[in-house]
Amino acid sequence: MKRSRALDRIHSAKTPFDVVVIGGGASGLGAALDAAARGHSVALFEQADFAKGTSSRSTKLVHGGVRYLQQGNISLVLEALRERGRLAKNAPHLVRSQAFVIPNYSWWQGPFYGIGMKVYDQLAGKLGLSPSRHLSKKETVDMIPTIETDKLVGGVIYHDGQFDDSRLAVNLAQTADELGACMVNYAKCVGLEKENDAVSGVKIHDLESGNEFSVAAKSVINATGVFVDGIRQMDDPKASNIIAVSQGIHIVLPKSFLPGNAAIMIPKTADGRVLFAVPWRDHVVVGTTDTPLKGHSIEPRALEEEREFVMTHACKYLTKDPTPDDVLSVFAGLRPLVKAGDGSDTAALSRDHSIIISGSGLITLTGGKWTTYRKMAEDVIDQAETLAGLDHKRCETEDMQIHGWTKTDAKEPNLAPYGADAVQIQELIDNDPALAELVHPALRTQKAEVIWHARVEMARTVEDVLARRTRNLLLNAVASIEAAPEVARILAEELGRDEAWQKEQVAAYEALAKGYVFADPESTARE
Ligand SMILES: Cc1cc2nc3c(=O)[nH]c(=O)nc-3n(C[C@H](O)[C@H](O)[C@H](O)COP(=O)(O)OP(=O)(O)OC[C@H]3O[C@@H](n4cnc5c(N)ncnc54)[C@H](O)[C@@H]3O)c2cc1C
């Protein structure tokens, strides 16, 4: 996947693209892949890096949504469980089955959650991961040795999926690229082209070269997450806001806080929220919150009350109480929740996700969740075909293997998230053993990986490498700051950048990553 090659193809296109997608998160990447797989011509523009927005900030679950089950939204759970099964089959290198334990602190919780999880199993049917069952108090403690035992009566175990969100995003971009889509990061949509009041293309600002250019399109899909209203208002300055933003945060702790393989799921905290503590990449992710926000930003920050909520609840359910110094990273993400439309739009589909078609033909795709990105994409491309008069073609993604697909475990566990590509990264190391060195003693990233990110995965900045190609920003924010100069050096060699660029990159990364440090941003990394 090469940025310059994608841009060349865009500039030399003689006819309008069948589909232009604005936004490179789960929704946009899924749409670009679906359209390319059907044989349509596609270009996607992302203003920052793929998955820079909400799609790198999730709880990392591929799930049916136990919460929706509580709300009685059976069709939504069914759809998500079907998609969970498909994703596990199509990206086995990134999705794995995860055991969750619901600890029971009153006698009624056992039967209540036990029956609920049996319904969940039945809905999953053949795509079920493992049947749920009751656990005695002893079994619960065996599975979660650090669970709070005061008043504990037992538990219920069930299974859901877990994945790596931004790695999946990069692999989706690669799959779309391999099918002929032009995928460009650091390219911002700054306006829409119109012909006879109908949207006929996009104006793009290339943030690397500073160039501005127009791209003609038969259909334009606005998949910009919490930014969809901005694009809708480029189309029609009077368009009302349809998005209500809700923030969710997570903290990341060392694995010792949740040893073993099982996760904890608290279906209802005292104030009615769902809380997870999930093992992930040899660490523990704890969250989340649901805080309505008035504004939105590409770099949201955890609020003091959210940090306090997650810490208090981590202490409540774990025997080992985390202190601020134990928190390796804190990250925030924004949910785009769809409010009712203003009457001038047609809500073509409104489930968990929404597809909204403006009078000009601009198609907005939003809401939903990572788990259902494929179905959202199928729905939106069906709409785009009808609206733009494209040939109706069959959706091809249900059984499509995603880039990196393999069922063979990588020889080196740190290379496992690269799936089938691990072999080629290993070859870089075999050819130059110095590339086996880590970028920082407390991080598991080898220098060869950074070369791979630049050459093959379209990483353009230090942040792309440390936040999304690897997950070091989320796993150990302080160590990632210390690793930034070395990552900048390797990237500069690969991308032909000078020393001034390296300095700028390191400074920009440090400024960003300090926002992920929970306690003292001036602290040094623990190994
Ligand atoms: C706290 C939290 C936890 C979650 N956990 C889970 C989970 O465990 N499992 C699950 O299935 N789902 C989960 N979700 C939901 C899931 O993460 C989101 O539904 C999904 O990531 C949304 O993807 P998106 O592409 O619509 O938005 P985004 O990922 O935000 O992508 C939009 C992109 O558009 C780009 N953009 C904006 N404006 C422009 C422009 N003018 N030009 C070009 N590009 C632009 C942005 O930079 C951004 O990258 C969670 C959500 C949150 C907030």
Coordinates of C-alpha atoms and ligand atoms in Angstrom, one line a residue:
M1 CA 0.0 0.0 0.0
K2 CA 1.7 3.2 -1.2
R3 CA 0.4 6.7 -0.7
S4 CA 2.2 8.2 -3.7
R5 CA 0.9 5.4 -6.0
A6 CA -2.7 6.0 -4.8
L7 CA -2.4 9.8 -5.4
D8 CA -0.9 9.2 -8.9
R9 CA -3.9 7.0 -9.8
I10 CA -6.3 9.6 -8.4
H11 CA -4.7 12.4 -10.4
S12 CA -4.6 10.4 -13.6
A13 CA -8.3 9.2 -13.4
K14 CA -10.1 10.0 -16.6
T15 CA -13.6 9.3 -15.3
P16 CA -15.4 10.0 -12.0
F17 CA -14.9 7.4 -9.3
D18 CA -17.9 5.2 -8.6
V19 CA -17.5 5.8 -4.9
V20 CA -15.5 8.4 -2.9
V21 CA -15.4 7.8 0.8
I22 CA -14.5 10.6 3.3
G23 CA -13.1 9.2 6.6
G24 CA -10.8 6.2 7.2
G25 CA -12.3 4.7 10.4
A26 CA -14.1 1.4 10.6
S27 CA -17.1 2.8 8.7
G28 CA -15.2 4.3 5.8
L29 CA -12.7 1.6 5.4
G30 CA -15.5 -1.0 5.4
A31 CA -17.4 0.9 2.7
A32 CA -14.3 1.3 0.5
L33 CA -13.5 -2.4 0.8
D34 CA -17.0 -3.4 0.1
A35 CA -17.3 -1.2 -3.0
A36 CA -13.8 -2.3 -4.3
A37 CA -14.7 -5.9 -3.8
R38 CA -17.8 -5.5 -6.0
G39 CA -15.6 -4.1 -8.7
H40 CA -16.4 -0.4 -8.3
S41 CA -13.7 2.3 -8.7
V42 CA -13.0 3.7 -5.2
A43 CA -11.0 6.5 -3.5
L44 CA -10.9 7.0 0.2
F45 CA -9.5 10.2 2.0
E46 CA -8.6 10.3 5.6
Q47 CA -7.7 13.6 7.2
A48 CA -5.2 12.1 9.6
D49 CA -4.2 8.4 9.8
F50 CA -6.4 5.4 9.3
A51 CA -8.3 4.8 12.6
K52 CA -7.0 8.0 14.1
G53 CA -10.5 8.7 15.4
T54 CA -12.8 6.5 17.4
S55 CA -11.7 3.3 15.6
S56 CA -8.4 3.1 17.5
R57 CA -10.0 3.9 20.9
S58 CA -12.6 1.1 21.4
T59 CA -12.8 -1.5 24.2
K60 CA -11.5 -3.9 21.5
L61 CA -14.4 -6.3 21.7
V62 CA -16.1 -8.1 18.8
H63 CA -19.4 -8.6 20.6
G64 CA -23.1 -9.2 20.2
G65 CA -23.6 -6.6 22.9
V66 CA -24.9 -8.0 26.2
R67 CA -26.2 -4.4 26.9
Y68 CA -28.6 -4.6 23.9
L69 CA -29.8 -8.0 25.1
Q70 CA -30.7 -6.3 28.4
Q71 CA -32.6 -3.7 26.4
G72 CA -34.4 -6.5 24.5
N73 CA -33.0 -5.5 21.1
I74 CA -32.8 -9.0 19.8
S75 CA -32.4 -8.3 16.1
L76 CA -29.4 -6.1 16.8
V77 CA -27.7 -8.7 19.0
L78 CA -28.4 -11.3 16.3
E79 CA -26.8 -9.2 13.6
A80 CA -23.8 -8.4 15.7
L81 CA -23.3 -12.1 16.7
R82 CA -23.4 -13.1 13.0
E83 CA -20.8 -10.4 12.2
R84 CA -18.7 -11.5 15.2
G85 CA -18.6 -15.0 13.7
R86 CA -17.7 -13.7 10.2
L87 CA -14.9 -11.5 11.5
A88 CA -13.4 -14.3 13.6
K89 CA -13.4 -16.4 10.4
N90 CA -12.1 -13.6 8.1
A91 CA -9.4 -12.1 10.3
P92 CA -8.3 -15.0 12.7
H93 CA -4.9 -13.3 13.1
L94 CA -6.6 -10.4 14.9
V95 CA -9.7 -11.8 16.6
R96 CA -9.7 -14.4 19.4
S97 CA -12.2 -15.8 21.7
Q98 CA -12.2 -14.2 25.2
A99 CA -13.7 -15.7 28.3
F100 CA -15.7 -13.2 30.4
V101 CA -16.7 -13.8 34.0
I102 CA -19.7 -11.9 35.5
P103 CA -19.0 -12.0 39.3
N104 CA -22.2 -12.4 41.4
Y105 CA -22.5 -10.6 44.6
S106 CA -26.1 -11.4 45.4
W107 CA -28.0 -14.7 45.2
W108 CA -30.3 -13.5 42.4
Q109 CA -27.5 -12.5 40.0
G110 CA -26.5 -16.1 39.3
P111 CA -29.9 -17.2 37.8
F112 CA -30.6 -13.7 36.3
Y113 CA -27.3 -13.5 34.3
G114 CA -27.1 -17.2 33.8
I115 CA -30.4 -17.2 31.9
G116 CA -29.5 -14.1 30.0
M117 CA -26.2 -15.6 28.8
K118 CA -28.0 -18.8 27.7
V119 CA -30.2 -16.6 25.5
Y120 CA -27.0 -15.0 24.1
D121 CA -25.5 -18.5 23.4
Q122 CA -28.7 -19.5 21.6
L123 CA -28.8 -16.4 19.5
A124 CA -25.2 -17.1 18.4
G125 CA -26.2 -20.6 17.3
K126 CA -23.6 -22.2 15.2
L127 CA -21.4 -19.1 15.4
G128 CA -21.2 -19.4 19.2
L129 CA -17.7 -19.4 20.6
S130 CA -18.2 -21.5 23.8
P131 CA -21.3 -22.2 25.9
S132 CA -21.9 -20.1 29.0
R133 CA -22.2 -21.7 32.5
H134 CA -22.5 -21.0 36.2
L135 CA -19.3 -20.9 38.3
S136 CA -19.1 -21.6 42.0
K137 CA -17.3 -19.1 44.2
K138 CA -14.1 -21.2 44.1
E139 CA -14.2 -21.5 40.3
T140 CA -14.8 -17.8 40.0
V141 CA -11.7 -17.0 42.1
D142 CA -9.7 -19.7 40.2
M143 CA -10.5 -17.9 37.0
I144 CA -10.0 -14.3 38.4
P145 CA -7.5 -14.6 41.3
T146 CA -7.7 -10.9 41.9
I147 CA -11.5 -10.6 42.0
E148 CA -12.9 -9.0 45.2
T149 CA -14.2 -11.9 47.3
D150 CA -16.1 -9.9 49.9
K151 CA -19.8 -11.0 49.5
L152 CA -18.9 -13.0 46.3
V153 CA -21.3 -15.9 45.8
G154 CA -20.2 -17.2 42.4
G155 CA -20.2 -16.2 38.8
V156 CA -21.3 -16.8 35.2
I157 CA -18.8 -17.4 32.4
Y158 CA -19.5 -16.6 28.7
H159 CA -17.4 -15.9 25.6
D160 CA -17.1 -13.0 23.2
G161 CA -14.5 -11.9 20.7
Q162 CA -11.5 -9.6 21.2
F163 CA -9.5 -7.9 18.6
D164 CA -7.0 -5.2 17.8
D165 CA -8.9 -2.3 16.4
S166 CA -6.3 -0.1 14.6
R167 CA -4.5 -3.2 13.2
L168 CA -7.7 -4.3 11.7
A169 CA -8.2 -0.9 10.2
V170 CA -4.8 -1.0 8.6
N171 CA -5.5 -4.5 7.3
L172 CA -8.8 -3.4 5.8
A173 CA -7.1 -0.5 4.1
Q174 CA -4.5 -3.0 2.7
T175 CA -7.3 -5.4 1.5
A176 CA -9.1 -2.5 -0.3
D177 CA -5.8 -1.3 -1.8
E178 CA -5.2 -4.8 -3.1
L179 CA -8.6 -4.8 -4.8
G180 CA -7.8 -1.5 -6.6
A181 CA -9.1 1.2 -4.2
C182 CA -7.0 4.3 -3.8
M183 CA -6.5 4.7 -0.1
V184 CA -4.9 8.0 1.1
N185 CA -4.2 9.2 4.6
Y186 CA -3.4 12.8 5.6
A187 CA -5.8 14.1 2.9
K188 CA -8.6 16.2 4.3
C189 CA -11.9 16.8 2.6
V190 CA -12.3 20.6 2.7
G191 CA -15.4 21.0 0.4
L192 CA -17.8 19.3 -1.9
E193 CA -18.2 19.7 -5.7
K194 CA -21.7 20.1 -7.0
E195 CA -23.4 20.0 -10.4
N196 CA -27.0 21.1 -10.6
D197 CA -27.2 20.9 -6.8
A198 CA -26.1 17.3 -6.8
V199 CA -22.9 16.3 -5.1
S200 CA -20.4 15.4 -7.9
G201 CA -17.1 15.2 -6.0
V202 CA -14.9 16.3 -3.2
K203 CA -12.2 19.0 -2.7
I204 CA -9.2 17.5 -1.0
H205 CA -6.3 19.2 0.8
D206 CA -3.2 17.0 0.8
L207 CA -1.7 17.7 4.2
E208 CA 1.8 16.5 3.2
S209 CA 2.3 18.5 0.0
G210 CA -0.1 21.3 0.8
N211 CA -1.8 20.8 -2.6
E212 CA -5.5 21.2 -3.1
F213 CA -7.3 19.2 -5.8
S214 CA -10.8 18.0 -6.8
V215 CA -11.9 14.4 -7.3
A216 CA -15.0 13.7 -9.3
A217 CA -17.4 11.0 -8.0
K218 CA -20.6 9.4 -8.9
S219 CA -21.4 8.9 -5.2
V220 CA -19.8 10.4 -2.0
I221 CA -20.0 8.7 1.3
N222 CA -19.5 10.7 4.4
A223 CA -18.1 8.3 7.1
T224 CA -16.4 10.9 9.3
G225 CA -17.7 9.7 12.7
V226 CA -18.3 12.6 15.1
F227 CA -17.4 14.9 12.2
V228 CA -20.3 14.0 9.9
D229 CA -22.2 17.2 10.7
G230 CA -19.3 19.3 9.4
I231 CA -19.4 17.5 6.0
R232 CA -23.2 17.7 5.9
Q233 CA -22.9 21.4 6.4
M234 CA -20.4 21.7 3.6
D235 CA -23.2 20.3 1.5
D236 CA -26.0 22.4 3.0
P237 CA -25.0 25.1 5.5
K238 CA -28.5 24.9 7.0
A239 CA -28.3 21.2 7.7
S240 CA -29.1 20.5 11.3
N241 CA -26.7 18.6 13.6
I242 CA -27.6 14.9 13.8
I243 CA -24.8 13.8 16.1
A244 CA -24.8 13.7 19.9
V245 CA -21.3 13.0 21.1
S246 CA -20.7 10.6 24.1
Q247 CA -17.2 10.0 25.4
G248 CA -15.9 6.7 26.7
I249 CA -12.5 6.3 28.4
H250 CA -10.2 3.4 29.3
I251 CA -7.2 3.0 31.6
V252 CA -4.5 0.4 30.9
L253 CA -2.9 -1.5 33.8
P254 CA -0.1 -4.0 34.1
K255 CA -1.2 -7.7 33.7
S256 CA -0.6 -8.4 37.4
F257 CA -3.9 -6.6 38.2
L258 CA -5.8 -9.3 36.3
P259 CA -3.6 -12.4 36.0
G260 CA -5.0 -15.4 34.1
N261 CA -6.9 -15.3 30.9
A262 CA -10.4 -14.4 31.9
A263 CA -11.9 -10.9 31.7
I264 CA -14.4 -9.3 34.2
M265 CA -17.7 -8.0 33.0
I266 CA -19.9 -5.9 35.4
P267 CA -23.3 -5.6 33.6
K268 CA -24.5 -2.9 35.9
T269 CA -22.4 -0.7 38.2
A270 CA -24.1 1.2 41.1
D271 CA -24.8 4.0 38.6
G272 CA -26.1 1.7 35.9
R273 CA -23.1 1.4 33.6
V274 CA -21.3 -1.6 32.0
L275 CA -17.7 -2.0 33.1
F276 CA -15.1 -4.3 31.6
A277 CA -11.6 -5.3 32.7
V278 CA -10.1 -7.2 29.8
P279 CA -6.7 -8.8 29.3
W280 CA -5.2 -7.3 26.1
R281 CA -1.7 -7.7 24.8
D282 CA -0.3 -8.8 28.1
H283 CA -1.9 -5.8 29.9
V284 CA -5.4 -5.0 31.3
V285 CA -7.8 -2.6 29.7
V286 CA -10.5 -1.2 32.1
G287 CA -13.5 0.9 31.0
T288 CA -15.6 2.5 30.0
T289 CA -17.7 5.6 30.6
D290 CA -20.6 7.3 28.7
T291 CA -20.3 11.0 29.1
P292 CA -22.3 13.4 26.9
L293 CA -20.1 16.1 25.5
K294 CA -21.1 19.3 23.8
G295 CA -18.1 19.6 21.4
H296 CA -15.7 17.1 19.8
S297 CA -12.1 16.9 18.9
I298 CA -9.8 14.5 17.0
E299 CA -7.8 14.1 20.3
P300 CA -10.3 13.8 23.1
R301 CA -9.1 13.7 26.6
A302 CA -10.4 11.8 29.7
L303 CA -12.2 14.1 32.1
E304 CA -11.3 14.1 35.8
E305 CA -14.7 12.6 36.8
E306 CA -14.2 9.8 34.2
R307 CA -10.7 9.0 35.5
E308 CA -12.1 8.9 39.0
F309 CA -15.1 6.6 38.0
V310 CA -12.9 4.0 36.3
M311 CA -10.3 4.0 39.1
T312 CA -12.9 3.7 41.9
H313 CA -14.5 0.8 40.1
A314 CA -11.2 -0.9 39.4
C315 CA -10.5 -0.7 43.1
K316 CA -14.0 -2.0 43.9
Y317 CA -13.8 -5.2 41.9
L318 CA -10.1 -6.0 42.2
T319 CA -8.3 -7.1 45.4
K320 CA -5.2 -5.2 44.3
D321 CA -6.1 -1.5 44.2
P322 CA -4.4 0.3 41.3
T323 CA -2.9 3.7 42.2
P324 CA -2.4 6.5 39.6
D325 CA 1.2 5.4 39.3
D326 CA 0.1 2.0 38.1
V327 CA -1.8 3.3 35.2
L328 CA 0.3 2.9 32.0
S329 CA -2.0 4.9 29.8
V330 CA -5.5 6.5 29.7
F331 CA -7.3 7.0 26.4
A332 CA -10.6 8.5 25.3
G333 CA -12.9 7.9 22.4
L334 CA -16.1 9.5 21.1
R335 CA -19.3 7.7 20.1
P336 CA -21.2 9.4 17.3
L337 CA -24.8 8.9 18.5
V338 CA -27.5 9.7 15.9
K339 CA -30.3 12.1 17.0
A340 CA -33.5 12.2 15.0
G341 CA -33.1 13.9 11.6
D342 CA -34.5 17.3 10.7
G343 CA -37.2 16.0 8.4
S344 CA -35.5 17.0 5.1
D345 CA -33.4 13.9 5.0
T346 CA -34.5 10.3 4.4
A347 CA -33.4 7.9 7.1
A348 CA -33.0 5.0 4.6
L349 CA -31.9 2.6 7.3
S350 CA -32.0 3.1 10.9
R351 CA -30.8 0.4 13.2
D352 CA -27.8 0.6 15.4
H353 CA -26.2 2.4 12.4
S354 CA -27.8 5.1 10.3
I355 CA -27.6 5.9 6.6
I356 CA -28.8 9.4 5.8
I357 CA -29.3 10.6 2.3
S358 CA -29.3 14.4 1.8
G359 CA -31.2 16.1 -1.0
S360 CA -27.9 16.5 -2.9
G361 CA -27.3 12.8 -2.8
L362 CA -24.6 13.0 -0.1
I363 CA -24.7 9.7 1.8
T364 CA -23.8 9.8 5.5
L365 CA -23.0 6.6 7.3
T366 CA -22.7 6.7 11.1
G367 CA -23.4 5.1 14.4
G368 CA -23.0 1.3 14.7
K369 CA -20.0 -0.4 16.1
W370 CA -16.7 -1.9 15.0
T371 CA -18.2 -5.4 15.2
T372 CA -20.9 -4.6 12.6
Y373 CA -18.6 -2.5 10.2
R374 CA -19.0 -5.1 7.4
K375 CA -22.8 -5.1 7.5
M376 CA -22.8 -1.3 7.6
A377 CA -20.6 -1.2 4.6
E378 CA -22.8 -3.7 2.7
D379 CA -25.9 -1.5 3.5
V380 CA -24.3 1.7 2.4
I381 CA -22.9 0.4 -0.8
D382 CA -26.3 -1.0 -1.7
Q383 CA -27.6 2.5 -1.2
A384 CA -24.8 4.1 -3.2
E385 CA -25.4 1.8 -6.2
T386 CA -29.1 2.7 -6.3
L387 CA -28.5 6.4 -5.8
A388 CA -25.6 6.8 -8.3
G389 CA -27.1 4.4 -10.9
L390 CA -24.1 2.0 -10.6
D391 CA -24.5 -1.6 -11.7
H392 CA -26.0 -3.6 -8.8
K393 CA -23.4 -6.1 -7.8
R394 CA -23.4 -8.8 -5.1
C395 CA -21.7 -8.0 -1.8
E396 CA -18.5 -10.1 -1.6
T397 CA -17.2 -9.5 1.9
E398 CA -19.1 -12.1 3.9
D399 CA -16.4 -14.7 3.5
M400 CA -13.6 -12.5 2.3
Q401 CA -10.2 -13.1 4.0
I402 CA -8.8 -9.8 5.3
H403 CA -5.1 -8.9 4.6
G404 CA -2.9 -10.9 7.0
W405 CA -5.2 -13.8 7.2
T406 CA -3.5 -16.9 8.7
K407 CA -4.3 -19.6 11.2
T408 CA -0.6 -20.3 11.7
D409 CA 0.9 -18.8 14.9
A410 CA 3.8 -16.5 14.3
K411 CA 7.2 -17.9 15.5
E412 CA 7.8 -14.7 17.5
P413 CA 4.7 -13.8 19.6
N414 CA 5.3 -10.0 19.2
L415 CA 4.8 -10.5 15.4
A416 CA 1.5 -12.4 15.8
P417 CA -0.7 -9.3 15.1
Y418 CA 0.8 -9.1 11.6
G419 CA -0.6 -12.5 10.7
A420 CA 0.8 -13.8 7.4
D421 CA 3.0 -10.7 7.1
A422 CA 5.0 -11.8 10.2
V423 CA 7.1 -14.0 7.9
Q424 CA 8.3 -11.1 5.8
I425 CA 9.1 -9.0 8.9
Q426 CA 11.1 -11.9 10.2
E427 CA 13.0 -12.0 6.9
L428 CA 14.0 -8.3 7.4
I429 CA 15.5 -9.4 10.7
D430 CA 17.2 -12.5 9.2
N431 CA 18.8 -10.3 6.6
D432 CA 20.0 -7.7 9.2
P433 CA 20.0 -9.1 12.8
A434 CA 20.4 -5.5 14.2
L435 CA 16.8 -5.0 13.3
A436 CA 15.8 -7.4 16.0
E437 CA 16.6 -4.7 18.6
L438 CA 13.7 -3.2 20.5
V439 CA 12.9 0.5 20.0
H440 CA 12.7 0.7 23.8
P441 CA 13.5 -1.9 26.5
A442 CA 10.0 -1.7 28.0
L443 CA 8.2 -2.1 24.6
R444 CA 8.0 -5.2 22.4
T445 CA 8.5 -3.4 19.1
Q446 CA 11.5 -4.4 17.0
K447 CA 13.1 -2.0 14.7
A448 CA 12.2 -4.1 11.7
E449 CA 8.5 -3.5 12.4
V450 CA 9.0 0.3 12.0
I451 CA 10.6 -0.3 8.6
W452 CA 7.6 -2.5 7.7
H453 CA 5.1 0.2 8.8
A454 CA 6.8 2.8 6.6
R455 CA 7.3 0.6 3.6
V456 CA 4.1 -1.5 3.5
E457 CA 1.5 0.0 5.9
M458 CA 1.6 3.7 4.9
A459 CA 2.8 4.9 8.3
R460 CA 3.8 8.6 7.8
T461 CA 4.5 9.8 11.3
V462 CA 5.9 8.7 14.7
E463 CA 2.4 8.8 16.0
D464 CA 1.2 6.4 13.3
V465 CA 3.8 3.9 14.4
L466 CA 3.5 4.2 18.2
A467 CA -0.3 4.7 18.4
R468 CA -1.8 2.6 15.7
R469 CA 0.7 0.3 13.8
T470 CA 1.9 -0.8 17.2
R471 CA -0.2 0.0 20.3
N472 CA 2.6 1.4 22.5
L473 CA 0.8 4.7 23.2
L474 CA -2.0 2.7 24.8
L475 CA 0.2 0.1 26.5
N476 CA 2.9 2.4 28.0
A477 CA 2.6 6.1 27.2
V478 CA 5.8 7.1 29.0
A479 CA 7.9 4.4 27.4
S480 CA 6.4 5.4 24.0
I481 CA 7.6 9.0 24.5
E482 CA 11.1 7.7 25.2
A483 CA 11.0 5.5 22.1
A484 CA 9.9 8.4 19.8
P485 CA 13.5 9.6 18.8
E486 CA 14.5 6.1 17.7
V487 CA 11.2 5.6 15.8
A488 CA 11.7 9.1 14.1
R489 CA 15.2 8.1 13.1
I490 CA 14.1 4.9 11.4
L491 CA 11.1 6.5 9.8
A492 CA 13.2 9.4 8.5
E493 CA 15.6 7.0 6.7
E494 CA 12.7 5.2 5.1
L495 CA 10.7 8.2 4.1
G496 CA 13.7 10.4 3.1
R497 CA 13.1 13.0 5.8
D498 CA 15.8 15.2 7.4
E499 CA 16.8 15.9 11.0
A500 CA 14.5 18.9 11.4
W501 CA 11.6 16.7 10.5
Q502 CA 12.7 14.2 13.2
K503 CA 12.8 16.9 15.8
E504 CA 9.4 18.2 14.8
Q505 CA 8.0 14.6 14.9
V506 CA 9.4 13.9 18.4
A507 CA 8.1 17.2 19.8
A508 CA 4.7 16.7 18.3
Y509 CA 4.5 13.1 19.6
E510 CA 5.6 14.1 23.1
A511 CA 3.0 16.8 23.3
L512 CA 0.3 14.3 22.2
A513 CA 1.4 11.3 24.3
K514 CA 1.6 13.4 27.5
G515 CA -2.2 13.5 27.4
Y516 CA -2.2 9.7 27.8
V517 CA 0.0 9.7 30.9
F518 CA -2.3 9.3 33.9
A519 CA -0.1 10.4 36.8
D520 CA 2.9 12.6 36.2
P521 CA 3.7 13.4 32.5
E522 CA 7.3 14.1 33.4
S523 CA 7.9 10.5 34.8
T524 CA 10.2 8.0 33.2
A525 CA 9.2 4.5 32.0
R526 CA 9.2 1.4 34.2
E527 CA 10.7 -1.6 32.5
Ligands
LIG1 C1 -15.2 4.2 24.2 C2 -15.7 3.4 23.1 C3 -15.6 2.0 23.1 C4 -16.0 1.2 22.1 N1 -15.9 -0.1 22.1 C5 -16.3 -0.9 21.1 C6 -16.1 -2.3 21.1 O1 -15.5 -2.8 22.0 N2 -16.5 -3.0 20.1 C7 -17.2 -2.5 19.0 O2 -17.6 -3.2 18.2 N3 -17.4 -1.1 19.0 C8 -16.9 -0.3 20.0 N4 -17.1 1.0 19.9 C9 -17.7 1.6 18.7 C10 -16.7 1.8 17.5 O3 -15.4 2.1 18.0 C11 -17.2 2.8 16.6 O4 -18.5 2.5 16.2 C12 -16.4 2.9 15.3 O5 -15.0 3.0 15.6 C13 -16.8 4.2 14.5 O6 -16.0 4.2 13.4 P1 -16.3 5.4 12.3 O7 -15.5 5.1 11.1 O8 -17.7 5.7 12.1 O9 -15.7 6.7 13.0 P2 -14.1 7.1 13.3 O10 -13.3 6.0 13.7 O11 -14.1 8.3 14.2 O12 -13.6 7.6 11.8 C14 -14.0 8.8 11.2 C15 -12.7 9.3 10.5 O13 -13.1 10.4 9.7 C16 -11.9 11.2 9.6 N5 -12.4 12.6 9.2 C17 -13.1 13.5 9.8 N6 -13.3 14.6 9.1 C18 -12.6 14.3 7.9 C19 -12.4 15.1 6.7 N7 -12.9 16.4 6.6 N8 -11.7 14.6 5.7 C20 -11.2 13.3 5.8 N9 -11.3 12.6 6.9 C21 -12.1 13.1 7.9 C22 -11.4 11.2 11.1 O14 -10.1 11.7 11.2 C23 -11.6 9.8 11.5 O15 -10.5 9.0 11.3 C24 -16.6 1.8 20.9 C25 -16.7 3.2 20.9 C26 -16.3 4.0 21.9 C27 -16.3 5.5 21.9

